[in-house]
Short mmCIF file of C-alpha atoms and ligand atoms in Angstrom, two decimals:
data_model
loop_
_atom_site.label_atom_id
_atom_site.label_comp_id
_atom_site.label_asym_id
_atom_site.label_seq_id
_atom_site.Cartn_x
_atom_site.Cartn_y
_atom_site.Cartn_z
CA MET A 17 18.08 6.96 -1.88
CA SER A 18 14.64 6.37 -3.20
CA ILE A 19 13.72 2.76 -4.08
CA LYS A 20 12.18 1.50 -7.35
CA ILE A 21 8.57 0.37 -6.83
CA SER A 22 6.40 -1.56 -9.30
CA ALA A 23 3.25 -3.74 -9.28
CA GLN A 24 2.82 -7.14 -10.86
CA ASN A 25 0.27 -9.90 -11.01
CA PRO A 26 1.15 -12.78 -8.69
CA ASP A 27 2.53 -15.48 -10.98
CA PHE A 28 4.53 -17.47 -8.44
CA ALA A 29 5.70 -20.07 -10.99
CA ALA A 30 7.39 -17.31 -13.06
CA LEU A 31 8.51 -15.17 -10.06
CA ASN A 32 12.18 -14.43 -9.79
CA THR A 33 13.04 -12.73 -6.51
CA PRO A 34 15.63 -12.90 -3.76
CA LEU A 35 12.86 -12.54 -1.19
CA LEU A 36 9.14 -13.20 -1.41
CA VAL A 37 7.17 -11.83 1.54
CA LEU A 38 3.81 -13.33 2.29
CA ALA A 39 1.64 -11.19 4.61
CA MET A 40 -0.91 -13.39 6.33
CA GLY A 41 -3.46 -12.93 9.03
CA THR A 42 -4.37 -15.30 11.88
CA LYS A 43 -5.26 -18.82 10.78
CA PRO A 44 -2.95 -18.72 7.76
CA GLN A 45 -3.79 -21.28 5.04
CA LEU A 46 -1.74 -22.94 2.38
CA THR A 47 -4.08 -21.98 -0.44
CA ARG A 48 -3.84 -23.53 -3.93
CA GLU A 49 -2.05 -20.45 -5.38
CA LEU A 50 0.66 -20.82 -2.67
CA SER A 51 1.42 -24.42 -3.63
CA THR A 52 4.15 -23.17 -6.00
CA VAL A 53 5.70 -21.18 -3.10
CA ASP A 54 5.50 -24.26 -0.97
CA LYS A 55 7.42 -26.17 -3.64
CA ALA A 56 10.12 -23.49 -3.73
CA THR A 57 10.62 -23.92 0.00
CA GLY A 58 10.86 -27.71 -0.35
CA GLY A 59 7.60 -28.09 1.50
CA ALA A 60 8.76 -25.98 4.45
CA LEU A 61 5.97 -23.44 4.05
CA GLY A 62 3.24 -26.09 4.33
CA ARG A 63 4.97 -27.76 7.25
CA ALA A 64 5.40 -24.47 9.14
CA LEU A 65 1.73 -23.63 8.75
CA LYS A 66 0.61 -27.12 9.72
CA ALA A 67 2.88 -27.17 12.80
CA ARG A 68 1.67 -23.65 13.61
CA ASP A 69 5.24 -22.41 13.77
CA PHE A 70 3.72 -19.28 12.18
CA ARG A 71 0.30 -18.13 13.37
CA GLY A 72 -0.10 -14.79 11.62
CA ALA A 73 -0.14 -12.62 14.79
CA ARG A 74 0.66 -8.99 14.18
CA ASP A 75 4.44 -8.44 13.56
CA GLU A 76 5.15 -12.17 13.75
CA VAL A 77 7.81 -13.19 11.28
CA LEU A 78 9.16 -16.49 10.05
CA PHE A 79 11.99 -16.91 7.59
CA LEU A 80 12.07 -19.87 5.25
CA GLY A 81 14.78 -20.85 2.72
CA GLY A 82 13.67 -20.93 -0.90
CA ALA A 83 14.87 -22.47 -4.18
CA ALA A 84 18.19 -21.99 -5.92
CA SER A 85 16.45 -19.95 -8.60
CA GLY A 86 13.06 -18.31 -8.86
CA ILE A 87 11.81 -17.71 -5.31
CA ARG A 88 15.07 -17.73 -3.38
CA ARG A 89 13.83 -16.85 0.07
CA VAL A 90 10.46 -16.60 1.76
CA LEU A 91 9.47 -14.44 4.72
CA LEU A 92 6.08 -14.77 6.41
CA VAL A 93 4.81 -11.64 8.15
CA GLY A 94 1.76 -11.70 10.34
CA THR A 95 -0.98 -9.06 9.98
CA GLY A 96 -3.03 -10.18 13.00
CA LYS A 97 -6.82 -9.90 13.15
CA GLY A 98 -9.41 -7.19 13.45
CA GLU A 99 -7.27 -4.36 12.05
CA PRO A 100 -8.36 -2.24 9.12
CA ARG A 101 -6.93 -3.72 5.99
CA THR A 102 -4.83 -0.74 4.93
CA ASP A 103 -3.16 -0.28 8.29
CA ALA A 104 -2.26 -3.97 8.54
CA VAL A 105 -0.82 -4.04 5.00
CA ARG A 106 1.21 -0.85 5.58
CA ARG A 107 2.65 -2.24 8.82
CA ALA A 108 3.48 -5.65 7.34
CA ALA A 109 5.16 -4.05 4.30
CA THR A 110 7.24 -1.81 6.59
CA LEU A 111 8.43 -4.70 8.64
CA ALA A 112 9.11 -6.76 5.53
CA ALA A 113 11.25 -4.12 3.92
CA ARG A 114 13.14 -3.54 7.14
CA ARG A 115 13.90 -7.28 7.35
CA ALA A 116 14.99 -7.31 3.69
CA GLY A 117 17.42 -4.50 4.55
CA GLN A 118 18.78 -6.44 7.54
CA LEU A 119 19.21 -9.56 5.36
CA GLY A 120 20.71 -7.62 2.53
CA THR A 121 18.52 -9.09 -0.24
CA GLY A 122 18.49 -5.86 -2.11
CA ALA A 123 15.02 -6.42 -3.51
CA LEU A 124 11.76 -7.99 -2.33
CA ALA A 125 8.39 -8.99 -3.64
CA PHE A 126 5.39 -8.40 -1.32
CA TYR A 127 2.16 -10.33 -1.42
CA ALA A 128 -0.89 -9.72 0.79
CA GLY A 129 -3.58 -11.22 -1.39
CA ALA A 130 -5.97 -8.94 -3.37
CA LEU A 131 -5.52 -5.26 -2.86
CA ASP A 132 -7.62 -2.23 -3.68
CA GLY A 133 -6.11 1.16 -4.55
CA ARG A 134 -5.91 2.30 -0.93
CA SER A 135 -4.24 -0.85 0.36
CA ALA A 136 -1.82 -0.89 -2.62
CA GLU A 137 -0.88 2.61 -1.68
CA ALA A 138 -0.40 1.54 1.92
CA ALA A 139 1.83 -1.37 0.78
CA VAL A 140 4.04 1.03 -1.09
CA VAL A 141 4.19 3.51 1.74
CA GLY A 142 5.19 0.61 4.03
CA LEU A 143 7.85 -0.72 1.71
CA MET A 144 9.43 2.65 1.34
CA ALA A 145 9.28 3.35 5.08
CA GLY A 146 10.90 0.05 5.88
CA ALA A 147 13.61 0.58 3.32
CA TRP A 148 14.42 4.07 4.55
CA HIS A 149 17.77 4.44 6.26
CA TYR A 150 20.15 7.22 7.08
CA ASP A 151 23.87 6.46 6.98
CA GLU A 152 25.34 9.72 5.79
CA VAL A 153 27.49 10.09 8.89
CA ARG A 154 28.69 6.51 9.30
CA THR A 155 31.76 5.07 7.67
CA PRO A 156 30.74 2.20 5.38
CA LEU A 157 31.74 -1.35 6.32
CA PRO A 158 34.41 -3.02 4.24
CA LYS A 159 32.94 -4.20 0.93
CA GLU A 160 32.76 -7.88 1.90
CA GLU A 161 30.92 -6.99 5.13
CA GLN A 162 28.30 -4.80 3.51
CA ARG A 163 24.67 -5.84 3.17
CA ALA A 164 22.77 -4.62 0.12
CA PRO A 165 20.25 -1.88 0.93
CA VAL A 166 16.77 -2.40 -0.40
CA THR A 167 16.67 -0.70 -3.79
CA SER A 168 13.49 -2.15 -5.34
CA GLY A 169 10.18 -3.53 -4.24
CA VAL A 170 7.43 -5.24 -6.17
CA VAL A 171 3.87 -5.38 -4.97
CA LEU A 172 2.23 -8.58 -6.08
CA ALA A 173 -1.55 -8.39 -6.46
CA PRO A 174 -4.23 -9.57 -8.88
CA ARG A 175 -5.21 -6.93 -11.47
CA ALA A 176 -2.00 -5.13 -10.77
CA ALA A 177 -2.50 -2.77 -13.71
CA SER A 178 -5.63 -1.37 -12.09
CA LEU A 179 -3.57 -0.38 -9.02
CA ALA A 180 -1.30 2.02 -10.86
CA ARG A 181 -2.79 5.13 -9.27
CA GLY A 182 -2.54 3.71 -5.80
CA ILE A 183 1.07 2.69 -6.40
CA GLU A 184 1.93 6.16 -7.74
CA ALA A 185 0.30 7.83 -4.70
CA GLY A 186 2.24 5.49 -2.37
CA VAL A 187 5.49 6.44 -4.03
CA ALA A 188 4.71 10.16 -3.62
CA ILE A 189 3.90 9.73 0.05
CA GLY A 190 6.88 7.47 0.61
CA GLU A 191 9.18 10.07 -0.90
CA GLY A 192 7.68 12.89 1.19
CA GLN A 193 8.06 10.76 4.32
CA ALA A 194 11.63 9.79 3.49
CA LEU A 195 12.53 13.49 3.02
CA ALA A 196 10.98 14.37 6.39
CA ARG A 197 12.72 11.49 8.20
CA THR A 198 16.11 12.30 6.67
CA LEU A 199 15.79 15.95 7.78
CA GLY A 200 14.73 14.77 11.23
CA MET A 201 17.56 12.28 11.58
CA MET A 202 20.20 14.81 10.53
CA PRO A 203 22.19 16.03 13.49
CA GLY A 204 21.64 19.60 14.58
CA ASN A 205 25.00 20.75 13.30
CA LEU A 206 24.13 19.56 9.79
CA CYS A 207 20.42 20.39 9.64
CA THR A 208 20.39 24.14 10.13
CA PRO A 209 17.68 26.69 9.18
CA GLU A 210 19.66 27.35 5.99
CA VAL A 211 19.45 23.63 5.11
CA LEU A 212 15.70 23.64 5.61
CA ALA A 213 15.53 26.69 3.39
CA ARG A 214 17.61 25.00 0.70
CA THR A 215 15.45 21.93 0.87
CA ALA A 216 12.34 24.15 0.34
CA ARG A 217 13.99 25.74 -2.70
CA GLU A 218 14.65 22.28 -4.14
CA ILE A 219 11.05 21.22 -3.59
CA ALA A 220 9.86 24.48 -5.22
CA ARG A 221 12.13 23.89 -8.26
CA ARG A 222 11.05 20.26 -8.68
CA HIS A 223 7.34 21.04 -8.55
CA GLY A 224 6.96 24.55 -9.85
CA MET A 225 6.12 26.13 -6.52
CA LYS A 226 6.84 29.66 -5.36
CA VAL A 227 9.36 29.88 -2.53
CA THR A 228 10.06 32.82 -0.21
CA VAL A 229 12.69 32.81 2.48
CA LEU A 230 12.86 35.56 5.11
CA GLY A 231 15.94 36.05 7.31
CA ARG A 232 16.52 38.05 10.44
CA ALA A 233 16.58 41.40 8.64
CA GLU A 234 13.31 40.89 6.86
CA MET A 235 11.63 39.59 10.04
CA GLU A 236 12.83 42.65 11.93
CA LYS A 237 11.08 44.85 9.35
CA LEU A 238 7.89 42.83 9.81
CA GLY A 239 8.08 43.30 13.57
CA MET A 240 8.41 39.61 14.41
CA GLY A 241 9.70 40.25 17.94
CA SER A 242 8.44 36.91 19.24
CA PHE A 243 10.18 34.66 16.67
CA LEU A 244 13.31 36.86 16.84
CA ALA A 245 13.45 36.68 20.65
CA VAL A 246 14.20 32.94 20.23
CA ALA A 247 16.64 33.54 17.38
CA GLN A 248 18.60 36.20 19.25
CA GLY A 249 20.32 33.48 21.33
CA ALA A 250 21.90 32.15 18.16
CA PRO A 251 23.39 35.33 16.64
CA HIS A 252 25.80 33.35 14.42
CA GLU A 253 22.95 31.77 12.48
CA ASP A 254 20.29 33.40 10.35
CA PRO A 255 16.78 32.26 11.33
CA LYS A 256 14.52 31.43 8.46
CA LEU A 257 10.83 31.87 7.78
CA ILE A 258 10.20 29.69 4.76
CA VAL A 259 7.11 29.86 2.54
CA LEU A 260 6.26 27.39 -0.16
CA GLU A 261 3.21 28.02 -2.37
CA HIS A 262 1.56 25.28 -4.38
CA ARG A 263 -1.11 26.91 -6.49
CA LYS A 264 -2.90 24.27 -8.50
CA GLY A 265 -6.44 25.02 -7.31
CA ARG A 266 -8.98 27.51 -8.60
CA LYS A 267 -7.62 31.06 -8.40
CA ASP A 268 -10.50 32.20 -6.24
CA ARG A 269 -10.03 29.43 -3.72
CA ARG A 270 -8.41 30.29 -0.39
CA PRO A 271 -5.39 28.05 0.35
CA VAL A 272 -4.83 25.53 3.12
CA ALA A 273 -1.84 26.62 5.23
CA LEU A 274 0.49 24.02 6.79
CA VAL A 275 2.79 25.44 9.42
CA GLY A 276 5.74 23.67 11.06
CA LYS A 277 7.92 24.27 14.10
CA GLY A 278 11.53 24.07 12.92
CA LEU A 279 13.83 24.27 15.95
CA CYS A 280 17.00 22.73 14.65
CA PHE A 281 18.07 22.22 18.25
CA ASP A 282 16.34 23.14 21.50
CA SER A 283 18.66 23.49 24.44
CA GLY A 284 16.00 25.28 26.41
CA GLY A 285 17.95 28.56 26.23
CA ILE A 286 18.62 30.35 29.54
CA SER A 287 15.94 28.11 31.15
CA ILE A 288 18.29 25.29 30.05
CA LYS A 289 17.17 21.69 29.87
CA PRO A 290 18.80 18.92 31.93
CA ALA A 291 21.68 17.24 30.10
CA ALA A 292 20.13 13.75 30.05
CA SER A 293 18.56 13.03 26.64
CA MET A 294 19.09 16.57 25.46
CA GLU A 295 20.41 15.17 22.17
CA TRP A 296 16.83 14.24 21.23
CA MET A 297 16.11 17.89 20.83
CA LYS A 298 17.67 17.74 17.35
CA TYR A 299 14.16 16.38 16.54
CA ASP A 300 12.58 19.66 17.49
CA MET A 301 12.19 20.47 13.79
CA CYS A 302 9.99 17.44 12.99
CA GLY A 303 6.92 19.67 12.46
CA ALA A 304 8.86 21.65 9.85
CA ALA A 305 10.14 18.44 8.28
CA GLY A 306 6.51 17.26 8.16
CA VAL A 307 5.46 20.40 6.23
CA LEU A 308 8.38 20.05 3.80
CA GLY A 309 7.69 16.31 3.34
CA ALA A 310 3.99 16.97 2.75
CA MET A 311 4.76 19.71 0.24
CA GLU A 312 7.07 17.30 -1.64
CA THR A 313 4.24 14.72 -1.85
CA ILE A 314 1.61 17.34 -2.77
CA GLY A 315 3.91 18.59 -5.54
CA ARG A 316 4.53 15.03 -6.85
CA LEU A 317 0.78 14.30 -6.91
CA GLY A 318 0.09 17.66 -8.54
CA LEU A 319 -3.04 17.99 -6.34
CA ALA A 320 -5.57 20.45 -7.63
CA VAL A 321 -5.56 22.60 -4.51
CA ASN A 322 -3.93 25.73 -3.18
CA VAL A 323 -1.54 24.95 -0.34
CA VAL A 324 0.89 27.25 1.47
CA GLY A 325 3.59 25.55 3.56
CA LEU A 326 5.24 27.71 6.21
CA VAL A 327 8.23 26.85 8.36
CA GLY A 328 9.68 28.82 11.20
CA SER A 329 13.27 27.72 11.85
CA THR A 330 15.96 28.69 14.31
CA THR A 331 17.97 27.26 17.21
CA ASN A 332 17.23 27.82 20.90
CA MET A 333 20.49 28.55 22.66
CA PRO A 334 21.65 30.02 25.98
CA SER A 335 24.08 32.79 25.25
CA GLY A 336 24.98 36.35 26.20
CA THR A 337 22.45 37.61 23.72
CA ALA A 338 19.68 35.13 24.60
CA MET A 339 16.26 36.23 25.73
CA LYS A 340 15.64 36.01 29.47
CA PRO A 341 12.69 35.03 31.62
CA GLY A 342 10.74 38.20 32.40
CA ASP A 343 11.54 39.89 29.07
CA VAL A 344 8.59 41.31 27.19
CA VAL A 345 8.58 41.23 23.36
CA LYS A 346 6.18 42.69 20.83
CA SER A 347 4.91 40.06 18.40
CA HIS A 348 4.05 40.37 14.69
CA SER A 349 0.40 40.55 15.69
CA GLY A 350 1.10 43.61 17.88
CA LYS A 351 0.46 41.74 21.15
CA TYR A 352 3.06 42.09 23.87
CA ILE A 353 4.23 38.75 25.29
CA GLU A 354 5.84 38.20 28.69
CA ILE A 355 8.50 35.47 28.45
CA ILE A 356 8.31 33.07 31.40
CA ASN A 357 10.37 30.07 30.59
CA THR A 358 12.79 30.31 27.57
CA ASP A 359 12.32 26.54 26.98
CA ALA A 360 8.80 27.28 25.72
CA GLU A 361 10.36 28.67 22.55
CA GLY A 362 8.29 26.83 19.97
CA ARG A 363 5.14 28.79 20.69
CA LEU A 364 7.06 32.05 20.41
CA VAL A 365 8.24 31.06 16.95
CA LEU A 366 4.79 29.79 15.93
CA ALA A 367 2.98 32.90 17.26
CA ASP A 368 4.62 35.02 14.58
CA VAL A 369 4.45 32.41 11.83
CA LEU A 370 0.71 31.86 12.47
CA SER A 371 0.11 35.58 12.49
CA TYR A 372 2.06 35.93 9.24
CA ALA A 373 0.13 32.99 7.73
CA LYS A 374 -3.08 34.97 8.12
CA GLY A 375 -1.78 37.22 5.31
CA PHE A 376 -2.43 34.37 2.87
CA LYS A 377 -6.15 34.46 3.83
CA PRO A 378 -6.16 30.71 4.40
CA ALA A 379 -9.40 28.67 4.47
CA ALA A 380 -7.77 26.52 7.16
CA VAL A 381 -4.49 26.46 9.01
CA ILE A 382 -2.94 23.34 10.51
CA ASP A 383 0.30 23.63 12.47
CA ALA A 384 2.49 20.74 13.60
CA ALA A 385 5.01 21.14 16.41
CA THR A 386 6.99 19.04 18.88
CA LEU A 387 5.62 21.53 21.34
CA THR A 388 5.25 20.05 24.80
CA GLY A 389 6.63 17.20 26.87
CA ALA A 390 3.19 17.30 28.58
CA CYS A 391 1.66 15.86 25.39
CA ILE A 392 3.84 12.73 25.79
CA ILE A 393 2.52 12.40 29.37
CA ALA A 394 -1.08 12.81 28.15
CA LEU A 395 -1.12 10.62 25.03
CA GLY A 396 2.21 8.73 24.97
CA HIS A 397 3.76 7.88 21.67
CA THR A 398 0.57 6.55 20.11
CA ALA A 399 -1.48 9.63 19.31
CA THR A 400 -0.80 13.16 18.18
CA GLY A 401 -2.45 15.86 20.31
CA VAL A 402 -5.16 17.67 18.28
CA LEU A 403 -6.45 20.98 19.50
CA GLY A 404 -8.69 23.67 18.02
CA ALA A 405 -11.92 25.51 18.53
CA ASP A 406 -13.45 24.76 15.15
CA ASP A 407 -15.27 21.41 15.69
CA THR A 408 -15.70 20.74 11.96
CA LEU A 409 -12.05 21.33 11.16
CA VAL A 410 -10.90 19.29 14.15
CA GLN A 411 -12.99 16.35 12.92
CA GLU A 412 -11.69 16.67 9.41
CA VAL A 413 -8.16 16.50 10.79
CA LEU A 414 -8.95 13.57 13.10
CA ASP A 415 -10.49 11.71 10.13
CA ALA A 416 -7.42 12.40 7.93
CA GLY A 417 -5.21 11.01 10.74
CA GLU A 418 -7.39 7.92 10.99
CA ARG A 419 -7.32 7.27 7.23
CA SER A 420 -3.56 7.85 6.96
CA GLY A 421 -2.57 5.60 9.92
CA GLN A 422 -1.24 8.63 11.82
CA ARG A 423 -3.82 8.99 14.52
CA GLY A 424 -4.63 11.97 16.64
CA TRP A 425 -6.75 12.52 19.75
CA ARG A 426 -8.48 15.77 20.71
CA LEU A 427 -7.76 17.75 23.87
CA PRO A 428 -10.11 20.57 25.01
CA MET A 429 -9.40 24.30 24.80
CA TRP A 430 -11.95 25.76 27.19
CA ASP A 431 -11.77 29.36 28.42
CA GLU A 432 -10.77 28.22 31.94
CA TYR A 433 -7.39 27.21 30.50
CA LYS A 434 -6.93 30.53 28.71
CA ALA A 435 -7.20 32.38 32.01
CA LEU A 436 -3.87 30.75 33.08
CA LEU A 437 -2.02 32.96 30.55
CA ARG A 438 -2.87 36.32 32.17
CA SER A 439 0.21 38.45 32.68
CA GLU A 440 0.85 41.12 35.32
CA VAL A 441 2.88 43.20 32.91
CA ALA A 442 2.12 42.38 29.28
CA ASP A 443 -0.95 41.40 27.18
CA ILE A 444 -0.26 37.70 27.72
CA LYS A 445 2.33 35.44 29.31
CA HIS A 446 3.53 32.59 27.27
CA VAL A 447 3.47 29.73 29.76
CA GLY A 448 0.53 28.73 31.93
CA GLY A 449 2.32 26.41 34.36
CA ARG A 450 2.68 22.65 34.46
CA PRO A 451 -0.96 21.45 34.58
CA ALA A 452 -2.47 20.92 31.14
CA GLY A 453 0.73 22.04 29.49
CA THR A 454 -0.31 20.98 26.03
CA ILE A 455 -3.64 22.73 26.27
CA THR A 456 -2.30 26.06 27.57
CA ALA A 457 0.37 26.02 24.87
CA ALA A 458 -2.39 25.66 22.25
CA CYS A 459 -4.38 28.41 24.02
CA PHE A 460 -1.42 30.69 23.65
CA LEU A 461 -1.09 29.91 19.92
CA SER A 462 -4.77 30.52 19.40
CA GLU A 463 -4.29 34.20 20.31
CA PHE A 464 -2.24 34.70 17.19
CA ILE A 465 -4.46 32.98 14.65
CA GLU A 466 -7.78 34.41 15.87
CA GLY A 467 -10.55 34.53 13.29
CA THR A 468 -9.07 31.81 11.09
CA PRO A 469 -10.15 28.16 11.21
CA TRP A 470 -7.12 26.50 12.81
CA VAL A 471 -6.01 23.18 14.23
CA HIS A 472 -2.84 22.56 16.23
CA LEU A 473 -1.04 19.19 16.21
CA ASP A 474 1.35 18.47 19.10
CA VAL A 475 3.60 15.81 17.66
CA ALA A 476 6.10 15.75 20.54
CA GLY A 477 5.26 12.12 21.28
CA THR A 478 4.71 10.84 17.71
CA ALA A 479 7.19 12.49 15.34
CA PHE A 480 10.16 10.56 16.64
CA SER A 481 10.84 7.56 18.83
CA GLU A 482 13.60 7.15 21.37
CA THR A 483 13.34 3.32 21.09
CA ASP A 484 13.27 0.86 18.22
CA LEU A 485 9.58 0.32 17.38
CA GLY A 486 10.17 -3.02 15.77
CA ILE A 487 8.80 -1.99 12.40
CA ILE A 488 11.05 1.01 12.24
CA PRO A 489 14.26 1.93 14.11
CA ALA A 490 14.57 4.70 16.75
CA GLY A 491 14.42 8.11 15.18
CA PRO A 492 11.85 10.02 13.06
CA THR A 493 8.63 8.22 12.28
CA GLY A 494 7.36 10.25 9.33
CA VAL A 495 4.54 11.88 11.38
CA PRO A 496 2.82 14.16 10.45
CA VAL A 497 3.49 13.85 6.64
CA ASP A 498 0.71 11.34 5.89
CA LEU A 499 -1.84 13.16 7.96
CA PHE A 500 -1.10 16.46 6.21
CA VAL A 501 -1.27 14.81 2.78
CA GLU A 502 -4.48 12.99 3.58
CA PHE A 503 -6.07 16.21 4.79
CA VAL A 504 -5.11 18.06 1.63
CA ARG A 505 -6.21 15.18 -0.59
CA GLY A 506 -9.57 15.32 1.20
CA ARG A 507 -9.84 18.97 0.23
CA ALA A 508 -8.79 18.27 -3.38
CA ARG A 509 -11.79 15.97 -4.01
N1 BES B 616 10.63 20.91 22.24
C1 BES B 616 10.14 20.96 23.57
C2 BES B 616 9.04 19.93 23.77
C3 BES B 616 9.40 18.47 23.67
C4 BES B 616 9.82 17.78 24.78
C5 BES B 616 9.35 17.83 22.47
C6 BES B 616 10.17 16.45 24.68
C7 BES B 616 9.67 16.50 22.33
C8 BES B 616 10.07 15.79 23.46
C9 BES B 616 9.53 22.32 23.89
O1 BES B 616 10.22 23.37 23.28
C10 BES B 616 9.66 22.48 25.37
O2 BES B 616 10.76 22.53 25.85
N2 BES B 616 8.53 22.63 26.06
C11 BES B 616 8.53 22.78 27.43
C12 BES B 616 7.51 23.86 27.78
C13 BES B 616 7.46 24.27 29.23
C14 BES B 616 8.80 25.01 29.50
C15 BES B 616 6.29 25.15 29.48
C16 BES B 616 8.17 21.43 28.04
O3 BES B 616 7.40 20.69 27.50
O4 BES B 616 8.71 21.15 29.12
MN1 MN B 617 11.84 24.02 24.47
ZN1 ZN B 618 11.14 22.99 21.56
#
């Protein structure tokens, strides 16, 4: 479903496109170079700006008819003021491509003035994000009713040839994001642990990575009683621990490990969730999708680093074989865990995957998980929860989030919170109560990655949206693909 992306110098007189998008900030001007575009619209562009029909506010759009040939339609998209250039460009490009899809123009040309490598990359990421759609499980409309999906996008910018690397990076990120969003959008009956494993094998084959997939039997041998406690409620389905190894860095360099929670559906188990909105829990594998999407991008870019991607995938179900509150299990690390609420399954899976990840002797571990509803209460849908004890690594992750447009915000992990996990019967209990739910979840995880620099990302509020966000529809957002990629790129320099 990927779209064709290219870059071209803006020669509006020679331009032939079904849709020209002009991204403009507040106080938009009809500059000399736009006079050709004005002509194509029969003067409507100049009139609209003069009458202030379009003012360039963020997300503002105005559609104008174009000429019979050449520039056939024009769409103005506002970028607002005061935003960093790359973020504004990415956002406008996303909105533009989404509108092109709704109009059915099939292609579009995007112009936001002069771009540097970073903003060209952002434009491409935006175009691909806006063009993404998932209609595998919908019957197509009759031919005459169909609108053409966006299949190509052209970035117009001066010195286009010099932007080649930015464009290429944008395509790689766009593809990784699209992969993650497609996996996220897939219903739980179609996106199973086996499908995530197959996707990992395909990524490995495309980019020459090593792939290892462990099932229930292998995990039993490794003593992964915590992960398997979750999986035992779904006896019909083999849980998967998936490992992808990208080894393009120096041999003596320790890898970065990216870890993802891959619950293909989370019913809550015996501590079952309320029925309302339970269908959203198909998104409980967005952390895993983020890891796979990032590995796809890292492979495409051929980054000169060592990266290990790990995914723990299963389904949390109530059943006769399901784990029960009060059960005690022995984790891969050797620690005994008292299970309190079976709906806190993600941390049980991650405990064993993090402990297993230590075997790769990673320089840094970042996990991403739709881990707690409490994170949505704390930070809403705007920021990913960022937790970790290593201040330097936390800052590096926050910076990567900022640069990539997928922002995070730190929450503390003081010892007072850890005390809430004391168990009467086992080494630790796995839930610390309702207060500070995101923090105590991270404190629990920290017990299984001791001694390794580690940051936890709670993406419960950011990896998917229950509502249409305007620039993208309800569903997976692509978080945390860009953040992961940006972090790894930072290490590749
Ligand atoms: N997958 C959920 C968290 C979640 C909730 C993600 C809403 C996205 C949107 C997780 O497994 C869960 O159920 N967490 C519980 C933990 C509690 C039982 C301690 C929660 O947040 O309620
Ligand atoms: Mn749960
Ligand atoms: Zn969950």
